[in-house]
Short mmCIF file of C-alpha atoms in Angstrom, two decimals:
data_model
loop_
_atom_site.label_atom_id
_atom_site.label_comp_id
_atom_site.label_asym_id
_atom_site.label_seq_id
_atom_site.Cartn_x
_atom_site.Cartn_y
_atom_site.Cartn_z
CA UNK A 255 21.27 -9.03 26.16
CA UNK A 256 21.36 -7.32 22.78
CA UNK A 257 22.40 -8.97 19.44
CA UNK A 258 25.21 -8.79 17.62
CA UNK A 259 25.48 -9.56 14.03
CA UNK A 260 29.13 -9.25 13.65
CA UNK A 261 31.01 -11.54 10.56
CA UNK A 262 33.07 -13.08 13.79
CA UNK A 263 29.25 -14.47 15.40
CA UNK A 264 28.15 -16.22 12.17
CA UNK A 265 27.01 -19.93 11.90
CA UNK A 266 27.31 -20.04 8.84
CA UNK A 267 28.21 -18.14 5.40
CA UNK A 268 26.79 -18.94 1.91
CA UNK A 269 28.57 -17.16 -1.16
CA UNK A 270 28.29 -19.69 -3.79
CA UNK A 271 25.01 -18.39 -4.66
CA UNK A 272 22.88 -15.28 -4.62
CA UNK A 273 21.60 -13.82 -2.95
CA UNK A 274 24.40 -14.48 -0.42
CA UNK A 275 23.82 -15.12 2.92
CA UNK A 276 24.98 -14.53 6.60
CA UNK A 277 23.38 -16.96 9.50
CA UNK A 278 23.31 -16.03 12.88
CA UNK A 279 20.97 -17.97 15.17
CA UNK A 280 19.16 -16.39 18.99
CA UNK A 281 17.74 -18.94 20.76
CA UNK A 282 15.93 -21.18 18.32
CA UNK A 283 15.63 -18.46 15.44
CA UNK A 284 17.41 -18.19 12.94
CA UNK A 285 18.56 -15.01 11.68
CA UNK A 286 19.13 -15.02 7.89
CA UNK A 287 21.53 -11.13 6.74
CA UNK A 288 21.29 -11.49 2.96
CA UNK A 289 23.18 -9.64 0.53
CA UNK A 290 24.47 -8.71 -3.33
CA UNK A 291 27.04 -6.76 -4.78
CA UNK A 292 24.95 -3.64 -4.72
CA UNK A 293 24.11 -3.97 -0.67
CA UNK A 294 27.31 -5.57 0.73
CA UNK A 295 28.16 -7.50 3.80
CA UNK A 296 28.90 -5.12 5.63
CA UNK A 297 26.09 -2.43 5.18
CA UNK A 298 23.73 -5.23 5.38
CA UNK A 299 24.86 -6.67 8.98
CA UNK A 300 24.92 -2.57 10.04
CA UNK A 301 21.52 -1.91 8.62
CA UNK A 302 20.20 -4.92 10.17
CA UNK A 303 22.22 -4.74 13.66
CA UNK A 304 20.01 -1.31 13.26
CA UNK A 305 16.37 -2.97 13.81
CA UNK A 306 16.99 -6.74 15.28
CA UNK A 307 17.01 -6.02 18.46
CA UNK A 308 13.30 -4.31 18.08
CA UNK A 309 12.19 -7.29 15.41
CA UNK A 310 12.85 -9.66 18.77
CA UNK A 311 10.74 -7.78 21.13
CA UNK A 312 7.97 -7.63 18.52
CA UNK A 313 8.11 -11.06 17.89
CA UNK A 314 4.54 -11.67 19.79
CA UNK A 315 3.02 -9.22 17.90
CA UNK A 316 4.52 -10.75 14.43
CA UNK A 317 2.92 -13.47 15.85
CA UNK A 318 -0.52 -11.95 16.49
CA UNK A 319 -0.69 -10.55 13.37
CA UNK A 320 0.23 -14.17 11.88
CA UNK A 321 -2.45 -15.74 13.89
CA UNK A 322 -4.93 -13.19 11.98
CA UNK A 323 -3.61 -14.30 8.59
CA UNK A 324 -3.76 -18.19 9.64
CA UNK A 325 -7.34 -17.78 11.11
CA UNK A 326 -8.52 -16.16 7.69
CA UNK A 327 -6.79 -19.69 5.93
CA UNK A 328 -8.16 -21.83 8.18
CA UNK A 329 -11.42 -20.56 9.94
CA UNK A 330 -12.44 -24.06 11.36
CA UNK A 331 -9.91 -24.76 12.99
CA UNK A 332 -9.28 -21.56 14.60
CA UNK A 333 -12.92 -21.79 15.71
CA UNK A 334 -12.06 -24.57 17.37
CA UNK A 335 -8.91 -23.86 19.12
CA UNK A 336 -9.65 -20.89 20.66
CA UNK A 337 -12.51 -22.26 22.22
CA UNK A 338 -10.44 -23.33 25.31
CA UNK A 339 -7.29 -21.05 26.69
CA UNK A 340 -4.09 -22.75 25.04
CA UNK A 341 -1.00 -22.04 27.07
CA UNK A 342 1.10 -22.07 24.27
CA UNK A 343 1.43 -20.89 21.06
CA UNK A 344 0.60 -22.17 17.98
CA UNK A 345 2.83 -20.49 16.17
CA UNK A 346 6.49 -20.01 16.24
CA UNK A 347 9.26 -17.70 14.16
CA UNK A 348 11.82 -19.97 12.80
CA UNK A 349 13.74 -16.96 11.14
CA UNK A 350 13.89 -13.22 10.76
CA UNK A 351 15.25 -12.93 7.15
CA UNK A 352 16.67 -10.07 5.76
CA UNK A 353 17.12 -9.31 2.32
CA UNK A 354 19.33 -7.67 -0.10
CA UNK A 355 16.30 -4.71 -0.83
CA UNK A 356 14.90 -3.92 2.39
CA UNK A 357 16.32 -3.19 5.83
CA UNK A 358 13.54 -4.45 7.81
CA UNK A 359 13.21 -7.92 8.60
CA UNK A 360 10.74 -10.76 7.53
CA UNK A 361 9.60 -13.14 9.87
CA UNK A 362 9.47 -16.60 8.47
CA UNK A 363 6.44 -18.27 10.64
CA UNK A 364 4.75 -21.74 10.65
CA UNK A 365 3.11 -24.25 13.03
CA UNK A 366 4.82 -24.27 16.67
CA UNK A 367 6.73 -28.24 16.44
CA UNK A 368 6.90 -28.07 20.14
CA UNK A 369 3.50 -27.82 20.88
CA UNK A 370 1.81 -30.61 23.21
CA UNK A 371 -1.77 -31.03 22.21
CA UNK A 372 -4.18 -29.36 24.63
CA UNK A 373 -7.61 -30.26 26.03
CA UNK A 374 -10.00 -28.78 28.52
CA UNK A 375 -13.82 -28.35 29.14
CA UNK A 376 -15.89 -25.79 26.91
CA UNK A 377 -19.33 -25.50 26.07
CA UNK A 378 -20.97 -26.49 22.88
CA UNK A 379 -22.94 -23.93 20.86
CA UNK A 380 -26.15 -25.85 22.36
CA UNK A 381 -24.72 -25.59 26.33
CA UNK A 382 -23.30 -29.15 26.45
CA UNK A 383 -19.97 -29.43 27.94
CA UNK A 384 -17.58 -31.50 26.13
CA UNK A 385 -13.79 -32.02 25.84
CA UNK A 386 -12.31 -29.98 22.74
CA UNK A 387 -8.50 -31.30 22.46
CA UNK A 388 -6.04 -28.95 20.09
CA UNK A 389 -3.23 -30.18 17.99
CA UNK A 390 -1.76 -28.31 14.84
CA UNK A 391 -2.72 -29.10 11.43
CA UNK A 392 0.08 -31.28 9.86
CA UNK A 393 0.34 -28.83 6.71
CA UNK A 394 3.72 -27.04 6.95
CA UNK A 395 2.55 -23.93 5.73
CA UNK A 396 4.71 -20.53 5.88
CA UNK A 397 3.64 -17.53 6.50
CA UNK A 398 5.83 -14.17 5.67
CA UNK A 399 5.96 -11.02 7.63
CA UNK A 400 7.45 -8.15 7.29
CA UNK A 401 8.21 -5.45 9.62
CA UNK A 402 6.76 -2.18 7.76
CA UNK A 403 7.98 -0.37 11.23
CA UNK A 404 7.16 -0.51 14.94
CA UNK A 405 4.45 -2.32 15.70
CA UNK A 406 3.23 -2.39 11.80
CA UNK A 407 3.21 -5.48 9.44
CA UNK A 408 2.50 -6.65 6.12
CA UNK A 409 1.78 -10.30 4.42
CA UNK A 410 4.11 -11.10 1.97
CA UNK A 411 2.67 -14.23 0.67
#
């Protein structure tokens, strides 16, 4: 079912300050439409209507690409969890953010809240099976994406 970002689906609409802001929500993400006097309202919500369809069907690769970033933050313990097969994610988008001087979105990602911790059987670097159990770290780190166009990302942190 395709999004709409019309003013009549809004959650919520901040104008006291600026960057002002438009929230929509799909599913459990947030979708932030900001905007100035130079890019108003209503281009904004147009120019993103434009591309959020497509930023939500890319959202695993956002995700992939995030996973890259994390695992060159935090080598050990990427070492370590993907030595078993996790059946969920780590990671989840809790917003696609727009902004007042771009038309393609930023994914706002961090550690997946609703992941159960995860153990199974793997070998040791010597050949001894043990049990390697997987939570996330308890650092609420962000990490920023944004959609450079299909398929392509870049790290805004």
């Amino acid at each position: 079912m395709p999004i709409s970002l019309q003013p009549q689906n809004m959650l919520g609409h901040w104008t006291d300050s600026t960057p002002r802001t438009c929230e929509f929500q799909h599913g459990s993400t947030l979708i932030l439409v900001e905007y100035v006097d130079a890019y108003p309202m209503e281009r904004k919500l147009a120019a993103a209507q434009q591309t959020i369809n497509d930023a939500f069907a890319e959202v695993p690769c956002a995700l992939t690409f995030a996973s890259a970033v994390s695992a060159a933050r935090h080598p050990a313990f990427w070492k370590h969890a993907n030595r078993i097969a996790l059946r969920q994610s780590l990671l989840n988008v809790f917003s696609i953010r727009y902004v007042p001087d771009s038309d393609q979105p930023i994914y706002d990602i961090s550690w997946n809240p609703g992941f159960q911790p995860e153990s199974s059987l793997a070998y040791s670097e010597n050949w001894v099976e043990e049990m390697v159990e997987v939570h996330t770290p308890d650092d609420h780190e962000f990490i920023h994406v944004k959609r450079i166009c299909k398929n392509q990302y870049q790290l805004l942190d």
